[in-house]
């Protein structure tokens, strides 16, 4: 009876599954055991989007559970969340997508046997096992399937690969390093759309997930990933308090992209400066790798750049600051970043100066607002959005 209760709770409650049931295998730990799922601000946002069937573009620093969090969700979907469905895992190399599938199987093996869904009793009384190999796996009880995909070596191969992705769930891991990712995505998305609409009609999970570390802006795949990120709607933790209808309004306000962009720094995910120091040593002070893998910076120079790297770093140091507060505008559709509080007693003598630059809201350029302290000329607040309409900008 207790097993039935646990199984039912796993089916209807994903949060119960990650809190009480799933365990993550850890190196040197007991066989079949593992560590509890670690929930932080990053994968909380990720799981929130999963449950709403969002398309998401996600960036976390290394060693902060980006891949494992995705794998745990897909394991829940595979075993409990849907039936007669299929998922696609893709990575920059086929070996890497197969590794993600292997991680899923390893986590599944830590579940109690009655939750693993690897075999069932046939009508003849014999045990029937699911189809399983290094490239795909099938759930014999609910007929779900996970298929891994290799990358493409040319544009024609990428087009054919994408057209074969008729699944309602797509996962592109390390998207910024997948060759011909723009061709694959363009070919795969129409097939995904049909499958996702079927899943939506049946109240089953669907969606596209892109997880990646920042890519090289001197490559086509890096530029494609960067443009996808830039077009997406930035995630804000104020969304947790929004109704479903309000969240749909936020998503629909971006006419350039269906994606939400979720990005968290190592500080926001609870890591100290000791983590950063250790990563600097582990990466042998390779600052290109450190900026990409740890600081989530997109490479902005090439070997023939007319600017010195030191100059670019200094400019970035001056402009890349985290806001101390965000103010919601237009009923929560947009957010103004506040960087420094202003002295109200000085406002009459030194009124703030606001500059506005208007674009058309077609993703090619951003509409921006910058507010400076007229006494010190410091930037105290700003607004930047590349999909806002001119009417909404006027309201802002």
Short mmCIF file of N, CA and C in Angstrom, two decimals, residues 217-381:
data_model
loop_
_atom_site.label_atom_id
_atom_site.label_comp_id
_atom_site.label_asym_id
_atom_site.label_seq_id
_atom_site.Cartn_x
_atom_site.Cartn_y
_atom_site.Cartn_z
N UNK A 217 32.28 34.09 -30.03
CA UNK A 217 31.55 34.98 -30.92
C UNK A 217 32.20 35.13 -32.29
N UNK A 218 33.33 34.44 -32.51
CA UNK A 218 33.94 34.46 -33.84
C UNK A 218 33.53 33.25 -34.67
N UNK A 219 32.64 32.41 -34.13
CA UNK A 219 32.15 31.24 -34.87
C UNK A 219 30.66 31.40 -35.17
N UNK A 220 30.20 30.74 -36.21
CA UNK A 220 28.78 30.83 -36.58
C UNK A 220 27.89 30.27 -35.48
N UNK A 221 28.31 29.14 -34.89
CA UNK A 221 27.48 28.53 -33.84
C UNK A 221 27.44 29.39 -32.58
N UNK A 222 28.57 30.07 -32.29
CA UNK A 222 28.58 30.96 -31.14
C UNK A 222 27.68 32.18 -31.34
N UNK A 223 27.72 32.73 -32.54
CA UNK A 223 26.87 33.89 -32.85
C UNK A 223 25.40 33.50 -32.80
N UNK A 224 25.05 32.32 -33.34
CA UNK A 224 23.66 31.86 -33.32
C UNK A 224 23.16 31.71 -31.89
N UNK A 225 23.98 31.10 -31.01
CA UNK A 225 23.58 30.93 -29.62
C UNK A 225 23.44 32.29 -28.93
N UNK A 226 24.36 33.20 -29.19
CA UNK A 226 24.30 34.53 -28.58
C UNK A 226 23.04 35.27 -29.02
N UNK A 227 22.71 35.20 -30.29
CA UNK A 227 21.51 35.87 -30.79
C UNK A 227 20.25 35.27 -30.18
N UNK A 228 20.24 33.95 -30.00
CA UNK A 228 19.10 33.29 -29.36
C UNK A 228 18.93 33.78 -27.92
N UNK A 229 20.04 33.87 -27.21
CA UNK A 229 20.02 34.37 -25.83
C UNK A 229 19.53 35.81 -25.76
N UNK A 230 20.06 36.64 -26.65
CA UNK A 230 19.73 38.06 -26.62
C UNK A 230 18.26 38.33 -26.94
N UNK A 231 17.67 37.47 -27.77
CA UNK A 231 16.27 37.67 -28.15
C UNK A 231 15.30 37.18 -27.08
N UNK A 232 15.77 36.34 -26.15
CA UNK A 232 14.88 35.72 -25.17
C UNK A 232 14.43 36.71 -24.10
N UNK A 233 13.33 36.38 -23.43
CA UNK A 233 12.80 37.19 -22.32
C UNK A 233 13.58 36.87 -21.05
N UNK A 234 14.24 37.84 -20.43
CA UNK A 234 15.00 37.55 -19.20
C UNK A 234 14.07 37.08 -18.08
N UNK A 235 14.50 36.03 -17.39
CA UNK A 235 13.73 35.52 -16.25
C UNK A 235 13.90 36.46 -15.07
N UNK A 236 12.84 36.63 -14.32
CA UNK A 236 12.88 37.46 -13.12
C UNK A 236 12.16 36.72 -12.00
N UNK A 237 12.72 36.73 -10.80
CA UNK A 237 12.13 35.97 -9.70
C UNK A 237 10.78 36.54 -9.25
N UNK A 238 10.44 37.72 -9.73
CA UNK A 238 9.09 38.23 -9.48
C UNK A 238 8.04 37.38 -10.18
N UNK A 239 8.45 36.61 -11.18
CA UNK A 239 7.51 35.75 -11.91
C UNK A 239 6.86 34.71 -11.01
N UNK A 240 7.52 34.34 -9.91
CA UNK A 240 6.95 33.33 -9.02
C UNK A 240 5.59 33.77 -8.45
N UNK A 241 5.39 35.07 -8.36
CA UNK A 241 4.14 35.58 -7.79
C UNK A 241 3.09 35.89 -8.85
N UNK A 242 3.42 35.65 -10.13
CA UNK A 242 2.49 35.97 -11.20
C UNK A 242 1.50 34.82 -11.39
N UNK A 243 0.32 35.16 -11.84
CA UNK A 243 -0.65 34.12 -12.24
C UNK A 243 -0.22 33.53 -13.57
N UNK A 244 -0.80 32.40 -13.92
CA UNK A 244 -0.49 31.78 -15.20
C UNK A 244 -0.83 32.72 -16.35
N UNK A 245 -1.97 33.41 -16.24
CA UNK A 245 -2.38 34.34 -17.29
C UNK A 245 -1.37 35.49 -17.42
N UNK A 246 -0.85 35.95 -16.29
CA UNK A 246 0.12 37.03 -16.33
C UNK A 246 1.43 36.56 -16.96
N UNK A 247 1.85 35.34 -16.65
CA UNK A 247 3.06 34.78 -17.25
C UNK A 247 2.92 34.62 -18.76
N UNK A 248 1.73 34.23 -19.20
CA UNK A 248 1.48 34.13 -20.63
C UNK A 248 1.56 35.52 -21.28
N UNK A 249 1.09 36.52 -20.57
CA UNK A 249 1.17 37.89 -21.09
C UNK A 249 2.62 38.33 -21.22
N UNK A 250 3.44 37.96 -20.23
CA UNK A 250 4.88 38.27 -20.31
C UNK A 250 5.51 37.59 -21.51
N UNK A 251 5.20 36.30 -21.67
CA UNK A 251 5.78 35.55 -22.80
C UNK A 251 5.32 36.13 -24.13
N UNK A 252 4.06 36.46 -24.25
CA UNK A 252 3.53 36.97 -25.52
C UNK A 252 3.97 38.39 -25.83
N UNK A 253 4.45 39.11 -24.81
CA UNK A 253 4.91 40.48 -25.05
C UNK A 253 6.19 40.50 -25.88
N UNK A 254 6.91 39.38 -25.89
CA UNK A 254 8.13 39.26 -26.70
C UNK A 254 7.76 38.62 -28.03
N UNK A 255 7.66 39.43 -29.06
CA UNK A 255 7.28 38.91 -30.38
C UNK A 255 8.48 38.44 -31.18
N UNK A 256 9.66 38.47 -30.57
CA UNK A 256 10.88 38.03 -31.27
C UNK A 256 11.35 36.65 -30.86
N UNK A 257 10.86 36.14 -29.72
CA UNK A 257 11.37 34.86 -29.22
C UNK A 257 10.36 34.22 -28.28
N UNK A 258 10.32 32.90 -28.28
CA UNK A 258 9.48 32.14 -27.35
C UNK A 258 10.28 31.67 -26.14
N UNK A 259 11.56 32.04 -26.06
CA UNK A 259 12.44 31.56 -25.00
C UNK A 259 12.47 32.50 -23.80
N UNK A 260 12.68 31.90 -22.62
CA UNK A 260 13.05 32.64 -21.42
C UNK A 260 14.53 32.40 -21.17
N UNK A 261 15.23 33.45 -20.78
CA UNK A 261 16.67 33.38 -20.54
C UNK A 261 16.91 33.33 -19.04
N UNK A 262 17.49 32.22 -18.56
CA UNK A 262 17.75 32.02 -17.14
C UNK A 262 19.26 31.98 -16.93
N UNK A 263 19.78 32.94 -16.19
CA UNK A 263 21.23 33.04 -15.96
C UNK A 263 21.48 33.36 -14.49
N UNK A 264 22.37 32.59 -13.86
CA UNK A 264 22.74 32.84 -12.47
C UNK A 264 24.25 32.73 -12.33
N UNK A 265 24.83 33.67 -11.59
CA UNK A 265 26.27 33.66 -11.34
C UNK A 265 26.59 32.70 -10.19
N UNK A 266 27.89 32.41 -10.01
CA UNK A 266 28.25 31.48 -8.93
C UNK A 266 27.92 32.09 -7.57
N UNK A 267 27.99 33.42 -7.44
CA UNK A 267 27.63 34.04 -6.17
C UNK A 267 26.14 33.85 -5.88
N UNK A 268 25.31 34.01 -6.91
CA UNK A 268 23.86 33.85 -6.72
C UNK A 268 23.48 32.42 -6.41
N UNK A 269 24.33 31.46 -6.77
CA UNK A 269 24.04 30.06 -6.51
C UNK A 269 24.72 29.56 -5.23
N UNK A 270 25.26 30.50 -4.45
CA UNK A 270 25.73 30.14 -3.12
C UNK A 270 27.20 29.79 -3.01
N UNK A 271 27.97 29.95 -4.07
CA UNK A 271 29.41 29.63 -4.00
C UNK A 271 30.19 30.86 -3.55
N UNK A 272 31.24 30.60 -2.78
CA UNK A 272 32.06 31.68 -2.23
C UNK A 272 33.20 32.03 -3.18
N UNK A 273 34.00 33.00 -2.77
CA UNK A 273 35.18 33.35 -3.56
C UNK A 273 36.21 32.23 -3.55
N UNK A 274 36.11 31.34 -2.55
CA UNK A 274 37.01 30.19 -2.52
C UNK A 274 36.77 29.30 -3.73
N UNK A 275 35.49 29.14 -4.12
CA UNK A 275 35.18 28.37 -5.34
C UNK A 275 35.87 29.00 -6.55
N UNK A 276 35.79 30.33 -6.65
CA UNK A 276 36.40 31.01 -7.80
C UNK A 276 37.91 30.81 -7.79
N UNK A 277 38.54 30.95 -6.63
CA UNK A 277 40.00 30.77 -6.55
C UNK A 277 40.41 29.35 -6.95
N UNK A 278 39.63 28.37 -6.51
CA UNK A 278 39.94 26.98 -6.87
C UNK A 278 39.77 26.74 -8.36
N UNK A 279 38.74 27.32 -8.97
CA UNK A 279 38.54 27.16 -10.40
C UNK A 279 39.65 27.83 -11.20
N UNK A 280 40.14 28.97 -10.72
CA UNK A 280 41.27 29.63 -11.38
C UNK A 280 42.48 28.72 -11.40
N UNK A 281 42.74 28.06 -10.27
CA UNK A 281 43.87 27.13 -10.20
C UNK A 281 43.62 25.90 -11.06
N UNK A 282 42.42 25.33 -10.95
CA UNK A 282 42.11 24.11 -11.71
C UNK A 282 42.18 24.34 -13.21
N UNK A 283 41.81 25.55 -13.66
CA UNK A 283 41.85 25.87 -15.09
C UNK A 283 43.18 26.49 -15.49
N UNK A 284 44.18 26.37 -14.60
CA UNK A 284 45.56 26.78 -14.88
C UNK A 284 45.66 28.25 -15.30
N UNK A 285 44.81 29.07 -14.71
CA UNK A 285 44.78 30.50 -15.00
C UNK A 285 44.59 30.80 -16.49
N UNK A 286 43.87 29.90 -17.13
CA UNK A 286 43.49 30.15 -18.53
C UNK A 286 42.28 31.08 -18.50
N UNK A 287 42.50 32.37 -18.66
CA UNK A 287 41.45 33.35 -18.41
C UNK A 287 40.36 33.33 -19.46
N UNK A 288 40.69 32.85 -20.65
CA UNK A 288 39.64 32.67 -21.65
C UNK A 288 38.64 31.63 -21.17
N UNK A 289 39.15 30.49 -20.67
CA UNK A 289 38.28 29.44 -20.15
C UNK A 289 37.58 29.88 -18.87
N UNK A 290 38.28 30.61 -18.00
CA UNK A 290 37.68 31.06 -16.74
C UNK A 290 36.52 32.01 -17.00
N UNK A 291 36.74 32.96 -17.94
CA UNK A 291 35.67 33.90 -18.25
C UNK A 291 34.45 33.19 -18.83
N UNK A 292 34.69 32.14 -19.62
CA UNK A 292 33.59 31.43 -20.25
C UNK A 292 32.91 30.47 -19.27
N UNK A 293 33.68 29.63 -18.61
CA UNK A 293 33.13 28.53 -17.81
C UNK A 293 32.66 28.97 -16.43
N UNK A 294 33.28 29.99 -15.86
CA UNK A 294 32.99 30.38 -14.48
C UNK A 294 32.23 31.71 -14.42
N UNK A 295 32.69 32.70 -15.20
CA UNK A 295 32.09 34.03 -15.14
C UNK A 295 30.99 34.23 -16.17
N UNK A 296 30.76 33.25 -17.02
CA UNK A 296 29.68 33.27 -18.01
C UNK A 296 29.79 34.46 -18.96
N UNK A 297 31.01 34.77 -19.38
CA UNK A 297 31.23 35.88 -20.30
C UNK A 297 31.36 35.33 -21.72
N UNK A 298 30.68 35.97 -22.64
CA UNK A 298 30.77 35.58 -24.04
C UNK A 298 31.98 36.23 -24.67
N UNK A 299 32.81 35.42 -25.34
CA UNK A 299 34.03 35.92 -25.97
C UNK A 299 33.67 36.98 -27.00
N UNK A 300 34.32 38.12 -26.87
CA UNK A 300 33.96 39.25 -27.72
C UNK A 300 35.12 39.74 -28.58
N UNK A 301 36.20 38.98 -28.64
CA UNK A 301 37.34 39.40 -29.46
C UNK A 301 37.91 38.20 -30.19
N UNK A 302 38.64 38.47 -31.24
CA UNK A 302 39.32 37.43 -32.00
C UNK A 302 40.78 37.83 -32.14
N UNK A 303 41.55 36.99 -32.79
CA UNK A 303 42.99 37.24 -32.90
C UNK A 303 43.30 38.49 -33.72
N UNK A 304 42.36 38.91 -34.59
CA UNK A 304 42.61 40.09 -35.41
C UNK A 304 41.82 41.31 -34.95
N UNK A 305 41.40 41.33 -33.67
CA UNK A 305 40.65 42.46 -33.14
C UNK A 305 41.55 43.69 -33.05
N UNK A 306 41.05 44.88 -33.40
CA UNK A 306 41.87 46.10 -33.28
C UNK A 306 42.02 46.58 -31.84
N UNK A 307 41.26 45.98 -30.89
CA UNK A 307 41.32 46.39 -29.50
C UNK A 307 42.11 45.38 -28.67
N UNK A 308 42.88 45.88 -27.73
CA UNK A 308 43.60 44.99 -26.82
C UNK A 308 42.62 44.33 -25.86
N UNK A 309 42.93 43.11 -25.45
CA UNK A 309 42.07 42.41 -24.51
C UNK A 309 41.96 43.16 -23.19
N UNK A 310 43.07 43.81 -22.77
CA UNK A 310 43.04 44.57 -21.52
C UNK A 310 42.04 45.72 -21.60
N UNK A 311 41.96 46.37 -22.79
CA UNK A 311 41.02 47.48 -22.95
C UNK A 311 39.58 46.97 -22.86
N UNK A 312 39.31 45.84 -23.51
CA UNK A 312 37.96 45.27 -23.47
C UNK A 312 37.59 44.85 -22.05
N UNK A 313 38.56 44.30 -21.33
CA UNK A 313 38.29 43.88 -19.95
C UNK A 313 37.98 45.09 -19.07
N UNK A 314 38.68 46.21 -19.29
CA UNK A 314 38.45 47.39 -18.49
C UNK A 314 37.07 47.98 -18.76
N UNK A 315 36.67 48.01 -20.03
CA UNK A 315 35.34 48.50 -20.38
C UNK A 315 34.28 47.61 -19.73
N UNK A 316 34.50 46.30 -19.80
CA UNK A 316 33.52 45.38 -19.21
C UNK A 316 33.44 45.55 -17.70
N UNK A 317 34.58 45.79 -17.07
CA UNK A 317 34.59 45.99 -15.62
C UNK A 317 33.73 47.18 -15.22
N UNK A 318 33.73 48.21 -16.07
CA UNK A 318 32.99 49.42 -15.75
C UNK A 318 31.50 49.32 -16.03
N UNK A 319 31.12 48.44 -16.98
CA UNK A 319 29.71 48.41 -17.38
C UNK A 319 28.95 47.20 -16.85
N UNK A 320 29.64 46.11 -16.52
CA UNK A 320 28.95 44.89 -16.10
C UNK A 320 28.77 44.89 -14.58
N UNK A 321 27.67 45.48 -14.12
CA UNK A 321 27.37 45.50 -12.70
C UNK A 321 25.99 44.91 -12.47
N UNK A 322 25.84 44.21 -11.35
CA UNK A 322 24.54 43.66 -10.99
C UNK A 322 23.70 44.73 -10.31
N UNK A 323 22.42 44.88 -10.65
CA UNK A 323 21.57 45.89 -9.99
C UNK A 323 21.32 45.53 -8.54
N UNK A 324 21.13 46.56 -7.72
CA UNK A 324 20.82 46.32 -6.31
C UNK A 324 19.32 46.13 -6.12
N UNK A 325 18.54 46.53 -7.13
CA UNK A 325 17.08 46.42 -7.04
C UNK A 325 16.51 46.49 -8.45
N UNK A 326 15.33 45.89 -8.65
CA UNK A 326 14.62 46.01 -9.91
C UNK A 326 13.20 46.49 -9.63
N UNK A 327 12.75 47.43 -10.44
CA UNK A 327 11.40 47.98 -10.30
C UNK A 327 10.57 47.52 -11.48
N UNK A 328 9.44 46.88 -11.21
CA UNK A 328 8.59 46.39 -12.29
C UNK A 328 7.80 47.53 -12.90
N UNK A 329 7.64 47.48 -14.22
CA UNK A 329 6.93 48.50 -14.98
C UNK A 329 5.91 47.86 -15.88
N UNK A 330 4.90 48.61 -16.29
CA UNK A 330 3.84 48.09 -17.17
C UNK A 330 3.22 46.83 -16.60
N UNK A 331 2.83 46.89 -15.33
CA UNK A 331 2.19 45.74 -14.66
C UNK A 331 3.06 44.50 -14.67
N UNK A 332 4.37 44.69 -14.52
CA UNK A 332 5.29 43.56 -14.39
C UNK A 332 5.81 42.98 -15.68
N UNK A 333 5.53 43.62 -16.81
CA UNK A 333 6.03 43.09 -18.09
C UNK A 333 7.51 43.42 -18.28
N UNK A 334 7.97 44.53 -17.71
CA UNK A 334 9.35 44.96 -17.90
C UNK A 334 9.92 45.39 -16.56
N UNK A 335 11.27 45.52 -16.50
CA UNK A 335 11.93 45.84 -15.24
C UNK A 335 13.01 46.89 -15.45
N UNK A 336 13.04 47.88 -14.55
CA UNK A 336 14.07 48.91 -14.53
C UNK A 336 15.14 48.49 -13.52
N UNK A 337 16.41 48.51 -13.91
CA UNK A 337 17.51 48.14 -13.03
C UNK A 337 18.00 49.36 -12.25
N UNK A 338 18.06 49.22 -10.93
CA UNK A 338 18.56 50.28 -10.06
C UNK A 338 19.96 49.89 -9.57
N UNK A 339 20.95 50.75 -9.78
CA UNK A 339 22.33 50.44 -9.40
C UNK A 339 22.81 51.22 -8.18
N UNK A 340 22.16 52.37 -7.90
CA UNK A 340 22.62 53.21 -6.80
C UNK A 340 21.45 54.05 -6.29
N UNK A 341 21.23 54.10 -4.99
CA UNK A 341 20.16 54.96 -4.48
C UNK A 341 20.56 56.43 -4.59
N UNK A 342 19.59 57.29 -4.88
CA UNK A 342 19.86 58.73 -4.98
C UNK A 342 19.37 59.45 -3.73
N UNK A 343 20.05 60.50 -3.39
CA UNK A 343 19.70 61.31 -2.22
C UNK A 343 18.52 62.21 -2.60
N UNK A 344 17.35 61.95 -2.04
CA UNK A 344 16.15 62.70 -2.41
C UNK A 344 16.29 64.17 -2.06
N UNK A 345 17.06 64.49 -1.01
CA UNK A 345 17.20 65.89 -0.60
C UNK A 345 17.99 66.71 -1.61
N UNK A 346 18.74 66.02 -2.48
CA UNK A 346 19.56 66.72 -3.49
C UNK A 346 18.87 66.75 -4.85
N UNK A 347 17.71 66.10 -4.96
CA UNK A 347 17.07 65.93 -6.27
C UNK A 347 16.63 67.26 -6.88
N UNK A 348 16.22 68.21 -6.03
CA UNK A 348 15.78 69.50 -6.58
C UNK A 348 16.97 70.29 -7.13
N UNK A 349 18.06 70.22 -6.42
CA UNK A 349 19.25 70.97 -6.84
C UNK A 349 19.97 70.26 -7.98
N UNK A 350 20.02 68.92 -7.90
CA UNK A 350 20.68 68.12 -8.94
C UNK A 350 19.68 67.09 -9.47
N UNK A 351 18.76 67.50 -10.30
CA UNK A 351 17.76 66.54 -10.80
C UNK A 351 18.43 65.47 -11.66
N UNK A 352 17.94 64.23 -11.61
CA UNK A 352 18.50 63.17 -12.46
C UNK A 352 18.25 63.47 -13.94
N UNK A 353 19.16 63.00 -14.77
CA UNK A 353 19.05 63.18 -16.22
C UNK A 353 18.72 61.83 -16.84
N UNK A 354 17.69 61.81 -17.68
CA UNK A 354 17.27 60.56 -18.32
C UNK A 354 17.42 60.68 -19.83
N UNK A 355 18.09 59.70 -20.40
CA UNK A 355 18.23 59.64 -21.85
C UNK A 355 17.51 58.42 -22.39
N UNK A 356 16.83 58.57 -23.52
CA UNK A 356 16.05 57.48 -24.12
C UNK A 356 16.49 57.26 -25.57
N UNK A 357 16.75 56.02 -25.92
CA UNK A 357 17.07 55.67 -27.31
C UNK A 357 16.01 54.68 -27.78
N UNK A 358 15.31 55.02 -28.84
CA UNK A 358 14.16 54.23 -29.29
C UNK A 358 14.56 53.35 -30.48
N UNK A 359 14.16 52.08 -30.42
CA UNK A 359 14.31 51.20 -31.58
C UNK A 359 12.93 50.69 -31.96
N UNK A 360 12.88 49.89 -33.02
CA UNK A 360 11.59 49.44 -33.51
C UNK A 360 11.04 48.20 -32.84
N UNK A 361 11.83 47.58 -31.95
CA UNK A 361 11.37 46.37 -31.28
C UNK A 361 11.40 45.14 -32.18
N UNK A 362 12.35 45.12 -33.11
CA UNK A 362 12.44 43.98 -34.04
C UNK A 362 13.68 43.14 -33.79
N UNK A 363 14.27 43.22 -32.60
CA UNK A 363 15.39 42.40 -32.15
C UNK A 363 16.71 42.86 -32.75
N UNK A 364 16.71 43.73 -33.75
CA UNK A 364 17.96 44.15 -34.36
C UNK A 364 18.68 45.19 -33.52
N UNK A 365 17.96 45.88 -32.64
CA UNK A 365 18.52 46.92 -31.80
C UNK A 365 17.66 47.02 -30.55
N UNK A 366 18.22 47.60 -29.50
CA UNK A 366 17.49 47.69 -28.24
C UNK A 366 16.94 49.09 -28.02
N UNK A 367 15.77 49.16 -27.41
CA UNK A 367 15.30 50.41 -26.84
C UNK A 367 15.88 50.50 -25.44
N UNK A 368 16.48 51.66 -25.13
CA UNK A 368 17.18 51.77 -23.85
C UNK A 368 16.82 53.08 -23.15
N UNK A 369 16.91 53.04 -21.84
CA UNK A 369 16.77 54.23 -21.01
C UNK A 369 17.95 54.22 -20.03
N UNK A 370 18.64 55.33 -19.92
CA UNK A 370 19.73 55.46 -18.96
C UNK A 370 19.47 56.69 -18.09
N UNK A 371 19.57 56.52 -16.80
CA UNK A 371 19.34 57.60 -15.84
C UNK A 371 20.65 57.84 -15.09
N UNK A 372 21.12 59.09 -15.09
CA UNK A 372 22.38 59.40 -14.42
C UNK A 372 22.16 60.45 -13.34
N UNK A 373 23.05 60.44 -12.36
CA UNK A 373 23.10 61.46 -11.32
C UNK A 373 23.78 62.68 -11.92
N UNK A 374 23.08 63.81 -12.03
CA UNK A 374 23.65 64.97 -12.70
C UNK A 374 24.79 65.60 -11.91
N UNK A 375 24.91 65.25 -10.64
CA UNK A 375 26.01 65.80 -9.83
C UNK A 375 27.30 65.03 -10.05
N UNK A 376 27.19 63.67 -10.14
CA UNK A 376 28.39 62.83 -10.28
C UNK A 376 28.52 62.21 -11.66
N UNK A 377 27.47 62.27 -12.46
CA UNK A 377 27.36 61.63 -13.80
C UNK A 377 27.39 60.11 -13.72
N UNK A 378 27.26 59.54 -12.54
CA UNK A 378 27.20 58.09 -12.41
C UNK A 378 25.85 57.56 -12.90
N UNK A 379 25.86 56.38 -13.50
CA UNK A 379 24.61 55.74 -13.90
C UNK A 379 23.94 55.17 -12.65
N UNK A 380 22.69 55.57 -12.42
CA UNK A 380 21.98 55.09 -11.24
C UNK A 380 20.88 54.09 -11.61
N UNK A 381 20.45 54.09 -12.89
CA UNK A 381 19.42 53.14 -13.31
C UNK A 381 19.46 53.02 -14.83
#
